[in-house]
GROMACS .gro file of C-alpha atoms in nm:
model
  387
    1UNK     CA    1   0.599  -2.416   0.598
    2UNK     CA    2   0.611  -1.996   0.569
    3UNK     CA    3   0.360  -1.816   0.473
    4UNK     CA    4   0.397  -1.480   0.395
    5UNK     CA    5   0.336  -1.187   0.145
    6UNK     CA    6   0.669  -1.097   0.143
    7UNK     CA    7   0.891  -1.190  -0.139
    8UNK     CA    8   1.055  -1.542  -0.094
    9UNK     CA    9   1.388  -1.369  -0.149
   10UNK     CA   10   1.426  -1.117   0.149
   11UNK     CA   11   1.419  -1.484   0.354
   12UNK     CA   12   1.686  -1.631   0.155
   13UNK     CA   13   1.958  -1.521   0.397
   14UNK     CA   14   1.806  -1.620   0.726
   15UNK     CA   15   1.659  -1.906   0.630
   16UNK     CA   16   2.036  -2.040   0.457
   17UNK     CA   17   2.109  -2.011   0.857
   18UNK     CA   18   1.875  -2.158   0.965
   19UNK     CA   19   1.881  -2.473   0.734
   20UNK     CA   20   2.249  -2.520   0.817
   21UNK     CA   21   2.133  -2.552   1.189
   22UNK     CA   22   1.871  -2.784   1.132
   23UNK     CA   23   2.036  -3.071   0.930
   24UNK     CA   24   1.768  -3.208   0.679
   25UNK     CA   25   1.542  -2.939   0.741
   26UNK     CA   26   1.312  -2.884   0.413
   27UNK     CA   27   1.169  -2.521   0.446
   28UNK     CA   28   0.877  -2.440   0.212
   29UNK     CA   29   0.799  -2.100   0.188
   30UNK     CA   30   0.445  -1.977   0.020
   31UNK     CA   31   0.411  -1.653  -0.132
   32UNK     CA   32   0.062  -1.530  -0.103
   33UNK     CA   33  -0.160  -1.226  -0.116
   34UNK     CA   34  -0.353  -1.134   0.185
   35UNK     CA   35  -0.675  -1.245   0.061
   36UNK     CA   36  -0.534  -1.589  -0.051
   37UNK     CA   37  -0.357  -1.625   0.228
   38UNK     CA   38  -0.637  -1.572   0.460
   39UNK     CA   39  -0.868  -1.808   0.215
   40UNK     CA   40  -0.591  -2.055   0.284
   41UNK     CA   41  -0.565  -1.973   0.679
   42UNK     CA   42  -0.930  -2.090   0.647
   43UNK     CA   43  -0.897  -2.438   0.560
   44UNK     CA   44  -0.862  -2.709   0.841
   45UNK     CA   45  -0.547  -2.904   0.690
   46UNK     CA   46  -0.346  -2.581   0.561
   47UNK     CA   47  -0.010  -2.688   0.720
   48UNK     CA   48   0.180  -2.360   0.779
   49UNK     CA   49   0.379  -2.337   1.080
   50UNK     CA   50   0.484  -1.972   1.039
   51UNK     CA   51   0.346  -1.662   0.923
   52UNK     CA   52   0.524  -1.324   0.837
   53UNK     CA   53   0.350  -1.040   0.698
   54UNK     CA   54   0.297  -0.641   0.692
   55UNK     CA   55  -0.038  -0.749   0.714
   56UNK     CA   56  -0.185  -0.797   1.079
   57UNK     CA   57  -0.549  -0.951   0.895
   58UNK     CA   58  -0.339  -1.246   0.793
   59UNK     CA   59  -0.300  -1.326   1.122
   60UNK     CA   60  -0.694  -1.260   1.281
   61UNK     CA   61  -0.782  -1.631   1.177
   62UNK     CA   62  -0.548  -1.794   1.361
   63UNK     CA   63  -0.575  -1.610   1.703
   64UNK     CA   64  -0.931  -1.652   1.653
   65UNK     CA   65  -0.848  -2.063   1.662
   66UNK     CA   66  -0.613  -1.981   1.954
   67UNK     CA   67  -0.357  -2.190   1.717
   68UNK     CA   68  -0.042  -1.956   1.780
   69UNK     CA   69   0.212  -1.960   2.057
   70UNK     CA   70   0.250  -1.699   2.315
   71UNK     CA   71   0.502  -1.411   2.239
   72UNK     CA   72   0.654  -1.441   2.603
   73UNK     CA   73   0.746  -1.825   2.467
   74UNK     CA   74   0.927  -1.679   2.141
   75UNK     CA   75   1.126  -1.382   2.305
   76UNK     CA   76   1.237  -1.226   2.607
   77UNK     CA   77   1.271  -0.915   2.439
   78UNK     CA   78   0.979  -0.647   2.452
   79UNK     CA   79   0.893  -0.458   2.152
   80UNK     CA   80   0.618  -0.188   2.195
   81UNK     CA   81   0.379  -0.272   1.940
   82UNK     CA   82   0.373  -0.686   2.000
   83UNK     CA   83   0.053  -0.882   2.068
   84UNK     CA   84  -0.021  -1.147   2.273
   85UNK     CA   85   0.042  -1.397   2.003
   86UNK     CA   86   0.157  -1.174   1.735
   87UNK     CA   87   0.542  -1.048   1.746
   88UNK     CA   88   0.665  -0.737   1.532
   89UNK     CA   89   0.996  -0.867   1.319
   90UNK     CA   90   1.135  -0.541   1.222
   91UNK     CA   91   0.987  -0.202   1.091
   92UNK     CA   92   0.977   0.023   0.799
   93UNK     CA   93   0.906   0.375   0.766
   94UNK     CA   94   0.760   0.519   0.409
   95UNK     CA   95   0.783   0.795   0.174
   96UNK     CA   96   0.905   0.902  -0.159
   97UNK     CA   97   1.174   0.705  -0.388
   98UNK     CA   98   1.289   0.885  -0.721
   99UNK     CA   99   1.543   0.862  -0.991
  100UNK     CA  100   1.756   1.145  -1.013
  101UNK     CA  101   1.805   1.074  -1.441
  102UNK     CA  102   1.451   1.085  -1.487
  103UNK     CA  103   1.380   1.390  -1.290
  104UNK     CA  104   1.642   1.533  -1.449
  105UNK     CA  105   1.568   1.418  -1.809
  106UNK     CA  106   1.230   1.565  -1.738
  107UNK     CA  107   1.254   1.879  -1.566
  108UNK     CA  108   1.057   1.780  -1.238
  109UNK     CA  109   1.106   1.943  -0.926
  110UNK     CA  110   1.202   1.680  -0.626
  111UNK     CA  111   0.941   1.561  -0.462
  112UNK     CA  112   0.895   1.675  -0.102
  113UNK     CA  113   0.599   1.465   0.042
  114UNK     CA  114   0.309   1.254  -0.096
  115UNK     CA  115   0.069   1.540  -0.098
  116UNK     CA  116   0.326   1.732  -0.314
  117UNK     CA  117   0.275   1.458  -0.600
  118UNK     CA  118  -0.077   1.573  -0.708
  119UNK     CA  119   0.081   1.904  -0.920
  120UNK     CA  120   0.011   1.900  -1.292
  121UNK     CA  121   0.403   1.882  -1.362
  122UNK     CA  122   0.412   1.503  -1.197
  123UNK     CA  123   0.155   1.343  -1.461
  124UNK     CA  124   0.226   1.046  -1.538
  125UNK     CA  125   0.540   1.042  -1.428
  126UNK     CA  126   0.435   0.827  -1.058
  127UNK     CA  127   0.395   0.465  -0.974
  128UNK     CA  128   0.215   0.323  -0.646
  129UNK     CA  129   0.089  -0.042  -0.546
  130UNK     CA  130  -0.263  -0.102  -0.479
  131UNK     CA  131  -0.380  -0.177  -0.127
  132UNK     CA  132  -0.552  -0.519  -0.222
  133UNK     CA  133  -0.162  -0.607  -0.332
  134UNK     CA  134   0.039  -0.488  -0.097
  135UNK     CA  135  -0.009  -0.497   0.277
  136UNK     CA  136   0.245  -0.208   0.304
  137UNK     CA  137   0.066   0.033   0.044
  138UNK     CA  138  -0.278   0.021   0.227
  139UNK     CA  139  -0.068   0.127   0.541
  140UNK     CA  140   0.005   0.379   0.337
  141UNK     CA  141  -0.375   0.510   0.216
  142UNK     CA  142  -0.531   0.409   0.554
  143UNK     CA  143  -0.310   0.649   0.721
  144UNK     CA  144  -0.406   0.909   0.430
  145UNK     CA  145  -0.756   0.853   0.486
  146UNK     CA  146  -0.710   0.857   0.874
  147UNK     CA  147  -0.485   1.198   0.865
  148UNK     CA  148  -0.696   1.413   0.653
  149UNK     CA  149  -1.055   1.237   0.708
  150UNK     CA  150  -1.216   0.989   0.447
  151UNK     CA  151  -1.353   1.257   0.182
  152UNK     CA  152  -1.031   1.438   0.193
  153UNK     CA  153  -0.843   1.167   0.211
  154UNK     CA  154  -1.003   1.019  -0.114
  155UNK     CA  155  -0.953   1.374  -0.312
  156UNK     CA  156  -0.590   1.312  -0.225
  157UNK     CA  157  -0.596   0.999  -0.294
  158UNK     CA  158  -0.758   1.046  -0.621
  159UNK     CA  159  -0.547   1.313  -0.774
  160UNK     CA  160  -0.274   1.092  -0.669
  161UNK     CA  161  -0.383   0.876  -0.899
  162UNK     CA  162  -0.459   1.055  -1.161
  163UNK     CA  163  -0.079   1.110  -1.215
  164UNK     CA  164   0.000   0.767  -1.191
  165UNK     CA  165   0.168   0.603  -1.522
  166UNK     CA  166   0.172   0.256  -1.361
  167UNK     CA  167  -0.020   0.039  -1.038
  168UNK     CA  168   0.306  -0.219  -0.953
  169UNK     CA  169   0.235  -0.544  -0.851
  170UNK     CA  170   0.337  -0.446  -0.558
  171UNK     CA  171   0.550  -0.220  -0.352
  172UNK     CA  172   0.892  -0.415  -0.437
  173UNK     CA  173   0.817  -0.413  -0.794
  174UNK     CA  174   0.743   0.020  -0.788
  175UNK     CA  175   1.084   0.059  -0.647
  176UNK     CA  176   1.209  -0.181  -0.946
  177UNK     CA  177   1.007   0.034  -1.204
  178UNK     CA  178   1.155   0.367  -1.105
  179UNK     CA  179   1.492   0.228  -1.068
  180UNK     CA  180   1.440   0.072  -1.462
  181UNK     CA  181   1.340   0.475  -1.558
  182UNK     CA  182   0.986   0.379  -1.650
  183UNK     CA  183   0.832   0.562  -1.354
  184UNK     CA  184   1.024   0.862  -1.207
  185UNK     CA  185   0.853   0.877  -0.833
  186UNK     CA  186   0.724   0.580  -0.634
  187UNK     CA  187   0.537   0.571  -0.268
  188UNK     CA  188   0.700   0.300  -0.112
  189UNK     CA  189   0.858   0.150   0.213
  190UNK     CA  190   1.214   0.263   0.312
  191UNK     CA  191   1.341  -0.122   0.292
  192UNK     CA  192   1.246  -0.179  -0.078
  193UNK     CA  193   1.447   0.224  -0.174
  194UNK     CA  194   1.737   0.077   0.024
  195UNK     CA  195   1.817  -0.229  -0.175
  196UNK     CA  196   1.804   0.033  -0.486
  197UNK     CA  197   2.009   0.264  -0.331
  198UNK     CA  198   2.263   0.000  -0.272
  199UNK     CA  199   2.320  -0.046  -0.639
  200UNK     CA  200   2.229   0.258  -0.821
  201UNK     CA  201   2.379   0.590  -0.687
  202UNK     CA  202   2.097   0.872  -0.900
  203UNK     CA  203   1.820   0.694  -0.668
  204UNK     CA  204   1.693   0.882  -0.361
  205UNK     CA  205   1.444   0.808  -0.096
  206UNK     CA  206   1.262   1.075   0.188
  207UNK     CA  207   1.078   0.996   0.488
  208UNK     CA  208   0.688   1.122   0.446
  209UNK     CA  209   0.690   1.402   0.690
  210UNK     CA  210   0.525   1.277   1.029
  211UNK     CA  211   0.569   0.904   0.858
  212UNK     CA  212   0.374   0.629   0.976
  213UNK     CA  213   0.615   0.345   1.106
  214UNK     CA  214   0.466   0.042   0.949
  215UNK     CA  215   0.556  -0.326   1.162
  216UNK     CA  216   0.636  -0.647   1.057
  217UNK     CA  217   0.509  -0.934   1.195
  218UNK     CA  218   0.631  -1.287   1.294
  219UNK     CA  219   0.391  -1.569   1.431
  220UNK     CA  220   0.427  -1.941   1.531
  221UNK     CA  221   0.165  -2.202   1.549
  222UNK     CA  222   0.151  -2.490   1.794
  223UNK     CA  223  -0.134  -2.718   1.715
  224UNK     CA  224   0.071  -3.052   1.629
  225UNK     CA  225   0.458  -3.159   1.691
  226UNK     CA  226   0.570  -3.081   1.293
  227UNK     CA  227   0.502  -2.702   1.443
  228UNK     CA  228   0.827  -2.722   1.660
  229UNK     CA  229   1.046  -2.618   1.414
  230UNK     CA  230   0.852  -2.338   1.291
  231UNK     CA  231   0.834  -2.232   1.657
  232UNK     CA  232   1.227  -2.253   1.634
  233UNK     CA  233   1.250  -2.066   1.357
  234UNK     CA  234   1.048  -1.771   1.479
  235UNK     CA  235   1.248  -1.828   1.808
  236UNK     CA  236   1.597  -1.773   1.562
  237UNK     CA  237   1.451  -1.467   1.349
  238UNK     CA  238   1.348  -1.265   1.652
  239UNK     CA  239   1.677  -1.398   1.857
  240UNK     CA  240   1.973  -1.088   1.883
  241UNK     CA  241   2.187  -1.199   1.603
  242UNK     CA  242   1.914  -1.249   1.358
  243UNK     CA  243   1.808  -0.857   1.512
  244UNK     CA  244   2.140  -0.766   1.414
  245UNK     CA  245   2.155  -0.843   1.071
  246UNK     CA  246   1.809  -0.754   1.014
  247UNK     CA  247   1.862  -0.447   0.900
  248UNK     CA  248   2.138  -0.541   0.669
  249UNK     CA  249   2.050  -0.739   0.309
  250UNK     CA  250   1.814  -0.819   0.147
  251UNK     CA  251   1.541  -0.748   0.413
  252UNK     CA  252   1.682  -0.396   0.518
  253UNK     CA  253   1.403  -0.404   0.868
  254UNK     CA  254   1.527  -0.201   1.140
  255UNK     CA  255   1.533  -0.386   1.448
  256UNK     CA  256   1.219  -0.474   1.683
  257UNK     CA  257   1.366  -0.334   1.964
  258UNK     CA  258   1.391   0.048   1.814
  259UNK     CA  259   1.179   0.286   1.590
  260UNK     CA  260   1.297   0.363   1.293
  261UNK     CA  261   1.489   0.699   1.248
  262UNK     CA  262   1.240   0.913   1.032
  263UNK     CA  263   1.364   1.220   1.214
  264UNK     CA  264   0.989   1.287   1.184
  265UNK     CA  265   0.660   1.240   1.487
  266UNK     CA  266   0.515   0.915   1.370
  267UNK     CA  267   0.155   0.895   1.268
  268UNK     CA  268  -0.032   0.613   1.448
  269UNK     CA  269  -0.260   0.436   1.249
  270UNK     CA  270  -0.629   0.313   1.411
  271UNK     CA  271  -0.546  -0.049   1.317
  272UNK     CA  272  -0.896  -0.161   1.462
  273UNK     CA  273  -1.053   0.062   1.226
  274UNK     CA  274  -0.818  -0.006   0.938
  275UNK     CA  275  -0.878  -0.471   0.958
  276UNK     CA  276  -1.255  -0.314   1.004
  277UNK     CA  277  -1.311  -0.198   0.633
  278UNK     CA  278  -0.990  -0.362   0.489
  279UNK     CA  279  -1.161  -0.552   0.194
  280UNK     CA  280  -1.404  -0.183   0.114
  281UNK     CA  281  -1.129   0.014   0.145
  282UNK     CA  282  -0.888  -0.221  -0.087
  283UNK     CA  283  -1.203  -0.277  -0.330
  284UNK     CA  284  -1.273   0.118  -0.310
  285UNK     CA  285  -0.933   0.224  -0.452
  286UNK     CA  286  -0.911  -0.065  -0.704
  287UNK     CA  287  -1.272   0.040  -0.885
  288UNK     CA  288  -1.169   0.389  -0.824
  289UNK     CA  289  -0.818   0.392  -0.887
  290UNK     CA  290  -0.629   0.073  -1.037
  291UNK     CA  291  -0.932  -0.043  -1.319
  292UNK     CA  292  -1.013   0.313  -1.396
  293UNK     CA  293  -0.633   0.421  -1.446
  294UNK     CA  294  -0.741   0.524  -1.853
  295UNK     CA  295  -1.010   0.732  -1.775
  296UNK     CA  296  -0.852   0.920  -1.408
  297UNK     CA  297  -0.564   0.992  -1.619
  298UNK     CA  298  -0.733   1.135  -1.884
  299UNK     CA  299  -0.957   1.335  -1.662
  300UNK     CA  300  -0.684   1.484  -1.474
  301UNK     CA  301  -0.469   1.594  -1.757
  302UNK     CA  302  -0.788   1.776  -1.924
  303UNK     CA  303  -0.857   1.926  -1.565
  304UNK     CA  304  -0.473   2.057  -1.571
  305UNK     CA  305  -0.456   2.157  -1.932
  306UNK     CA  306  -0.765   2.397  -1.829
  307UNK     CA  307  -0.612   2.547  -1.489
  308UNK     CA  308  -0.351   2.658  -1.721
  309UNK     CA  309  -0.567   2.898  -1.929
  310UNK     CA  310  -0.608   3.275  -1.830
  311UNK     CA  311  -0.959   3.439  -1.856
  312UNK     CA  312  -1.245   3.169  -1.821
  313UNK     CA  313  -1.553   3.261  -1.815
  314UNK     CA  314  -1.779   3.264  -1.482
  315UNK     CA  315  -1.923   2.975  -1.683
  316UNK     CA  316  -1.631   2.812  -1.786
  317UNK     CA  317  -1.497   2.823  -1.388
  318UNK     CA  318  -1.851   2.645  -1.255
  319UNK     CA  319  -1.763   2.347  -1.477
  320UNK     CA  320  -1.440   2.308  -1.393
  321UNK     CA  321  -1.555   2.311  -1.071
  322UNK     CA  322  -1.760   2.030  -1.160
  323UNK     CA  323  -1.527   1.807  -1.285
  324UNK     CA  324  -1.282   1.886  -1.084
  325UNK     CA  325  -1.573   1.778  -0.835
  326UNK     CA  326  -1.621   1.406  -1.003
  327UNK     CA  327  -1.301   1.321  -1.027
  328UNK     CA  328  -1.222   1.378  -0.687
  329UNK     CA  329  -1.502   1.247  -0.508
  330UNK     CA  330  -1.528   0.863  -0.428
  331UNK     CA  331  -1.842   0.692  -0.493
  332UNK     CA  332  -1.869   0.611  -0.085
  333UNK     CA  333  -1.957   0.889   0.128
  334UNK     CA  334  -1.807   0.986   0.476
  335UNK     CA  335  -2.177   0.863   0.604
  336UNK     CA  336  -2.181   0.586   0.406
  337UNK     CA  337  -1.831   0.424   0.510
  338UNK     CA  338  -1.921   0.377   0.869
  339UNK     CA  339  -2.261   0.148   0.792
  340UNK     CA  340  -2.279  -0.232   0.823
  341UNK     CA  341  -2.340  -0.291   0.462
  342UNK     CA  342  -1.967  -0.098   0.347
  343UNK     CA  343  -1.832  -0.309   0.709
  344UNK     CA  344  -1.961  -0.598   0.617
  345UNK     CA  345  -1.825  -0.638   0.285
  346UNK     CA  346  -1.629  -0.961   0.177
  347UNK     CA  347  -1.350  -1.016  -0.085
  348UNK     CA  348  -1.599  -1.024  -0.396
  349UNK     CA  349  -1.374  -1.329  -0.562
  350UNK     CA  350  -1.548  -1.574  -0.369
  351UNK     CA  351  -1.864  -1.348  -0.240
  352UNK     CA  352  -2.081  -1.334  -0.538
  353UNK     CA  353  -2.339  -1.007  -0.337
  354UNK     CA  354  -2.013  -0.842  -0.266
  355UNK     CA  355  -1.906  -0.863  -0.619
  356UNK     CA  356  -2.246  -0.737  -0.708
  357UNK     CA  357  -2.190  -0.448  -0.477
  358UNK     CA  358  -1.839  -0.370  -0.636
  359UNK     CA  359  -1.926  -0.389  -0.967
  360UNK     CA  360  -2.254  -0.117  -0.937
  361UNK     CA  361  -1.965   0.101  -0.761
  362UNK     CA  362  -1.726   0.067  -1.046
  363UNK     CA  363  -1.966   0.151  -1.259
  364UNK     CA  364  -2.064   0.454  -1.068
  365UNK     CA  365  -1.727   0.576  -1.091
  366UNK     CA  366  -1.676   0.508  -1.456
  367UNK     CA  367  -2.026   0.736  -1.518
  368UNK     CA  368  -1.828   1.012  -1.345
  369UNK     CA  369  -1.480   1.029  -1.441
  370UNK     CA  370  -1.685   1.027  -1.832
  371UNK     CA  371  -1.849   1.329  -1.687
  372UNK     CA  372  -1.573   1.475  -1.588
  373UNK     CA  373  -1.406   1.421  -1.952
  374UNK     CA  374  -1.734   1.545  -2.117
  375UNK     CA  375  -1.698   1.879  -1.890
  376UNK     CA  376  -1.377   1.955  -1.946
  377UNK     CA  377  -1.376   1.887  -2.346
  378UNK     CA  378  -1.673   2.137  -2.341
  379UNK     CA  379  -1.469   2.388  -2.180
  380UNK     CA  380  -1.207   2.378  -2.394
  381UNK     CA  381  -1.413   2.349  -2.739
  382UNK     CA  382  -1.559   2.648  -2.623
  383UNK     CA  383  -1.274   2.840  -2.479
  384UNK     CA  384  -1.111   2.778  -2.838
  385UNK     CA  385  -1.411   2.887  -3.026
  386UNK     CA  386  -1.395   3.235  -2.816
  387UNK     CA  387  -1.047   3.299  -2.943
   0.00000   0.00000   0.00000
């Protein structure tokens, strides 16, 4: 039994091979979220011999137990960023994916970098995961956060959103959306851009400039004798000709043994700090981001309609300061984000004082985005009564 949070079909191909050496072999493979999958980790009598994920948390539960096997037992190779117990399959790098007909059919300029995307002209036009859904996109706004410091790192992050015309599923399913035409620009993972690429010639992918390389990971457990074969099988994915045709479809990894070639420095993420607030910082952008999509886009688009008007008054300027101000300000301070009580919080699903918690936060952020709206239509009722 597999779990993992990847989709079922990237595995299809190695585990065909690996069926046909194990005669009788009956491979389940179960699709989960990291939350449910660490829920399930949890349980005494879960049954899963392997675990693959983008998602190191996944795995916290089970070196806890000491219930994996060794990496020196799975492989002789050495990659730089294994564990003890925890071995990296294959890595991805991430940046910007875009459809050349929709750029084109819109007048946009070609995006450059992530920090690029938060221009009036991309509104509505983007698409992004959110972190609680995708193990690869809060990769992604950790090392935001990390680069430019948490209160910069949220205005980014923020503005970002407020250009968004769709939250995916996850990160597979952005890549699907702006190959379909109904988003033109996605933030995703160079694996998922490939597999486009491969069948539609207008879409294009760049590297994020000083990309963060973003692992893979591959663990075995060894509590009982049904775990043998899921200790083969980890044995067979990280073995050289599974390496080899990693990078080739459908799960388009480059190898363990080498970075990936971003042509760019790589941007090293504090993963300690990152599995530290993981469920605050997943929460945070979903009450700021993903259930307020309505209201940040409509805040945004007043906020550019107004930067594009010549003459404001001195008046005029302070409040679009102001809502420029709370719509780009998360509800958690820089202060705030390092105490015990943001640390400490739990997936609110099965944490009723955490959902209490998330819920006064989301409704701190509604108050201000309306704010923000009420500002800006006052600007421009008045700036159209002055003409």
């Amino acid at each position: 039994m597999i779990l993992t949070t990847f989709n079922p079909a990237l595995l299809s191909s190695s585990i065909e091979i690996f069926e046909q050496q194990h005669a009788g072999l009956d491979v389940i493979i179960l699709q989960r979220r990291e939350s449910e999958g660490l829920a399930l980790l949890t349980m005494p009598d879960h049954g899963v011999n392997v675990v693959l994920s983008s998602s190191r948390r996944l795995f916290q539960p089970l070196a806890d137990s000491h219930a994996l096997v060794p990496v020196s037992e799975l492989t002789d190779e050495h990659s730089q960023l294994d564990s003890d117990y925890i071995a990296v399959l294959g890595y991805s790098g991430c940046g910007i994916i875009w459809n050349q007909r929709y750029i084109d059919r819109n007048a946009l300029p070609v995006p450059s970098r992530w920090e690029s995307l938060i221009a009036p002209v991309y509104h509505s036009h983007l698409v992004m995961s959110s972190p609680s859904r995708s193990a690869t996109t809060h990769l992604m706004v950790e090392s935001l956060l990390q680069r430019y410091d948490w209160d910069q790192g949220w205005r980014l992050l923020l503005q970002l959103g407020g250009n968004l015309n769709a939250i995916s599923a996850n990160s597979q399913r952005a890549t699907d959306l702006v190959a379909s035409g109904q988003s033109g620009i996605g933030l995703v993972i160079d694996s998922y851009a490939k597999a486009q690429q491969d069948h539609f010639p207008f879409i294009h992918f760049q590297y994020q400039p000083d990309s963060l390389v973003l692992p893979s990971y591959i663990a075995a457990l060894d509590r009982k004798p049904s775990d043998q074969l899921g200790i083969a099988f980890v044995r067979f994915m990280l073995s050289a000709s599974s390496q080899a045709r990693i990078e080739q479809s459908p799960i388009y990894k480059h190898r363990r043994a080498k970075l990936p070639g971003t042509d760019t420095a790589a941007f090293t993420v504090d993963t300690g700090l990152m599995e530290k607030r993981a469920v605050a910082v997943q929460q945070l952008f979903d009450i700021s981001i993903s259930q307020q999509q309505p209201l940040l886009n409509y805040a945004w688009q007043l906020i550019h309609k107004i930067r594009l008007l010549p003459d404001l008054t001195p008046q005029q300027t302070e409040q679009l300061a102001q809502s420029v101000a709370l719509a780009s300000t998360t509800v958690i301070s820089a202060e705030q984000a390092n105490t015990e009580d943001f640390l400490s919080l739990q997936d609110p699903v099965r944490h009723p004082a955490s959902a209490r918690t998330v819920g006064l936060w989301q409704e701190q952020m509604s108050r201000q985005l309306q704010q923000s709206i009420r500002l800006s239509q006052d600007i421009l009722m008045s700036y159209k009564q002055e003409l």
